[in-house]
Amino acid sequence: MQPMLPPGIQLTDTLEQMQQGTLMRKVKSKSWKKQRYFKLQEDCMTIWYQSKRTGKTESACEYQLLCAGR
């Protein structure tokens, strides 16, 4: 059974690969670069990530917040 997706979004091979997760590099500046494991959640609207920082090691962020940018 396919998960409930937002209107207008179809589950493609690319989205399925993103749901499996991948190791990526988060870059804030030339000197600040950290490895993170990113994974698209089943709702296709939330991105989960894991860092190696002590304390808060797992977080999630909604897609709309990423689109708003800084």
JSON list of C-alpha atoms in Angstrom, two decimals:
[
{"chain": "A", "resi": 1, "resn": "MET", "atom": "CA", "xyz": [0.00, 0.00, 0.00]},
{"chain": "A", "resi": 2, "resn": "GLN", "atom": "CA", "xyz": [1.32, 3.44, -0.97]},
{"chain": "A", "resi": 3, "resn": "PRO", "atom": "CA", "xyz": [1.62, 6.05, 1.81]},
{"chain": "A", "resi": 4, "resn": "MET", "atom": "CA", "xyz": [-0.64, 9.14, 1.79]},
{"chain": "A", "resi": 5, "resn": "LEU", "atom": "CA", "xyz": [1.15, 11.76, -0.29]},
{"chain": "A", "resi": 6, "resn": "PRO", "atom": "CA", "xyz": [0.34, 15.46, -0.57]},
{"chain": "A", "resi": 7, "resn": "PRO", "atom": "CA", "xyz": [-1.83, 16.40, -3.57]},
{"chain": "A", "resi": 8, "resn": "GLY", "atom": "CA", "xyz": [0.13, 16.65, -6.81]},
{"chain": "A", "resi": 9, "resn": "ILE", "atom": "CA", "xyz": [3.07, 14.47, -5.66]},
{"chain": "A", "resi": 10, "resn": "GLN", "atom": "CA", "xyz": [3.64, 11.07, -7.26]},
{"chain": "A", "resi": 11, "resn": "LEU", "atom": "CA", "xyz": [6.05, 8.53, -5.83]},
{"chain": "A", "resi": 12, "resn": "THR", "atom": "CA", "xyz": [8.90, 8.22, -8.35]},
{"chain": "A", "resi": 13, "resn": "ASP", "atom": "CA", "xyz": [12.17, 6.28, -8.33]},
{"chain": "A", "resi": 14, "resn": "THR", "atom": "CA", "xyz": [13.97, 9.45, -7.22]},
{"chain": "A", "resi": 15, "resn": "LEU", "atom": "CA", "xyz": [11.65, 9.95, -4.25]},
{"chain": "A", "resi": 16, "resn": "GLU", "atom": "CA", "xyz": [12.02, 6.29, -3.30]},
{"chain": "A", "resi": 17, "resn": "GLN", "atom": "CA", "xyz": [15.82, 6.68, -3.35]},
{"chain": "A", "resi": 18, "resn": "MET", "atom": "CA", "xyz": [15.54, 9.79, -1.18]},
{"chain": "A", "resi": 19, "resn": "GLN", "atom": "CA", "xyz": [13.39, 7.80, 1.27]},
{"chain": "A", "resi": 20, "resn": "GLN", "atom": "CA", "xyz": [16.21, 5.26, 1.59]},
{"chain": "A", "resi": 21, "resn": "GLY", "atom": "CA", "xyz": [18.53, 8.07, 2.70]},
{"chain": "A", "resi": 22, "resn": "THR", "atom": "CA", "xyz": [22.02, 9.23, 1.83]},
{"chain": "A", "resi": 23, "resn": "LEU", "atom": "CA", "xyz": [25.08, 10.82, 3.40]},
{"chain": "A", "resi": 24, "resn": "MET", "atom": "CA", "xyz": [25.43, 14.46, 2.31]},
{"chain": "A", "resi": 25, "resn": "ARG", "atom": "CA", "xyz": [27.49, 17.48, 3.28]},
{"chain": "A", "resi": 26, "resn": "LYS", "atom": "CA", "xyz": [25.80, 20.46, 4.94]},
{"chain": "A", "resi": 27, "resn": "VAL", "atom": "CA", "xyz": [27.67, 23.67, 4.04]},
{"chain": "A", "resi": 28, "resn": "LYS", "atom": "CA", "xyz": [27.16, 26.96, 5.88]},
{"chain": "A", "resi": 29, "resn": "SER", "atom": "CA", "xyz": [30.40, 28.67, 4.82]},
{"chain": "A", "resi": 30, "resn": "LYS", "atom": "CA", "xyz": [33.79, 27.89, 3.27]},
{"chain": "A", "resi": 31, "resn": "SER", "atom": "CA", "xyz": [35.09, 26.71, 6.63]},
{"chain": "A", "resi": 32, "resn": "TRP", "atom": "CA", "xyz": [31.91, 25.10, 8.08]},
{"chain": "A", "resi": 33, "resn": "LYS", "atom": "CA", "xyz": [31.12, 21.78, 6.38]},
{"chain": "A", "resi": 34, "resn": "LYS", "atom": "CA", "xyz": [29.60, 18.80, 8.22]},
{"chain": "A", "resi": 35, "resn": "GLN", "atom": "CA", "xyz": [28.52, 15.34, 7.11]},
{"chain": "A", "resi": 36, "resn": "ARG", "atom": "CA", "xyz": [24.85, 14.53, 7.71]},
{"chain": "A", "resi": 37, "resn": "TYR", "atom": "CA", "xyz": [22.68, 11.53, 6.92]},
{"chain": "A", "resi": 38, "resn": "PHE", "atom": "CA", "xyz": [19.48, 12.83, 5.25]},
{"chain": "A", "resi": 39, "resn": "LYS", "atom": "CA", "xyz": [16.32, 10.82, 4.63]},
{"chain": "A", "resi": 40, "resn": "LEU", "atom": "CA", "xyz": [12.96, 11.84, 3.13]},
{"chain": "A", "resi": 41, "resn": "GLN", "atom": "CA", "xyz": [10.11, 10.64, 5.33]},
{"chain": "A", "resi": 42, "resn": "GLU", "atom": "CA", "xyz": [7.15, 8.67, 3.95]},
{"chain": "A", "resi": 43, "resn": "ASP", "atom": "CA", "xyz": [4.92, 11.77, 3.80]},
{"chain": "A", "resi": 44, "resn": "CYS", "atom": "CA", "xyz": [7.40, 13.28, 1.26]},
{"chain": "A", "resi": 45, "resn": "MET", "atom": "CA", "xyz": [7.15, 16.56, 3.18]},
{"chain": "A", "resi": 46, "resn": "THR", "atom": "CA", "xyz": [9.58, 15.97, 6.08]},
{"chain": "A", "resi": 47, "resn": "ILE", "atom": "CA", "xyz": [13.34, 15.50, 5.89]},
{"chain": "A", "resi": 48, "resn": "TRP", "atom": "CA", "xyz": [14.95, 13.60, 8.75]},
{"chain": "A", "resi": 49, "resn": "TYR", "atom": "CA", "xyz": [18.63, 13.99, 9.44]},
{"chain": "A", "resi": 50, "resn": "GLN", "atom": "CA", "xyz": [21.22, 12.59, 11.81]},
{"chain": "A", "resi": 51, "resn": "SER", "atom": "CA", "xyz": [24.44, 14.28, 12.88]},
{"chain": "A", "resi": 52, "resn": "LYS", "atom": "CA", "xyz": [27.34, 13.13, 15.02]},
{"chain": "A", "resi": 53, "resn": "ARG", "atom": "CA", "xyz": [26.98, 16.06, 17.42]},
{"chain": "A", "resi": 54, "resn": "THR", "atom": "CA", "xyz": [26.54, 14.99, 21.04]},
{"chain": "A", "resi": 55, "resn": "GLY", "atom": "CA", "xyz": [23.23, 15.70, 22.66]},
{"chain": "A", "resi": 56, "resn": "LYS", "atom": "CA", "xyz": [20.71, 16.27, 19.87]},
{"chain": "A", "resi": 57, "resn": "THR", "atom": "CA", "xyz": [21.72, 13.65, 17.29]},
{"chain": "A", "resi": 58, "resn": "GLU", "atom": "CA", "xyz": [18.47, 13.31, 15.32]},
{"chain": "A", "resi": 59, "resn": "SER", "atom": "CA", "xyz": [16.09, 15.95, 13.96]},
{"chain": "A", "resi": 60, "resn": "ALA", "atom": "CA", "xyz": [13.41, 16.51, 11.35]},
{"chain": "A", "resi": 61, "resn": "CYS", "atom": "CA", "xyz": [12.54, 19.55, 9.28]},
{"chain": "A", "resi": 62, "resn": "GLU", "atom": "CA", "xyz": [9.45, 20.20, 7.17]},
{"chain": "A", "resi": 63, "resn": "TYR", "atom": "CA", "xyz": [9.91, 20.88, 3.46]},
{"chain": "A", "resi": 64, "resn": "GLN", "atom": "CA", "xyz": [8.01, 24.21, 3.63]},
{"chain": "A", "resi": 65, "resn": "LEU", "atom": "CA", "xyz": [10.55, 25.52, 6.15]},
{"chain": "A", "resi": 66, "resn": "LEU", "atom": "CA", "xyz": [13.39, 24.68, 3.77]},
{"chain": "A", "resi": 67, "resn": "CYS", "atom": "CA", "xyz": [11.64, 26.42, 0.88]},
{"chain": "A", "resi": 68, "resn": "ALA", "atom": "CA", "xyz": [11.18, 29.58, 2.95]},
{"chain": "A", "resi": 69, "resn": "GLY", "atom": "CA", "xyz": [14.96, 29.81, 3.23]},
{"chain": "A", "resi": 70, "resn": "ARG", "atom": "CA", "xyz": [16.87, 32.36, 5.23]}
]
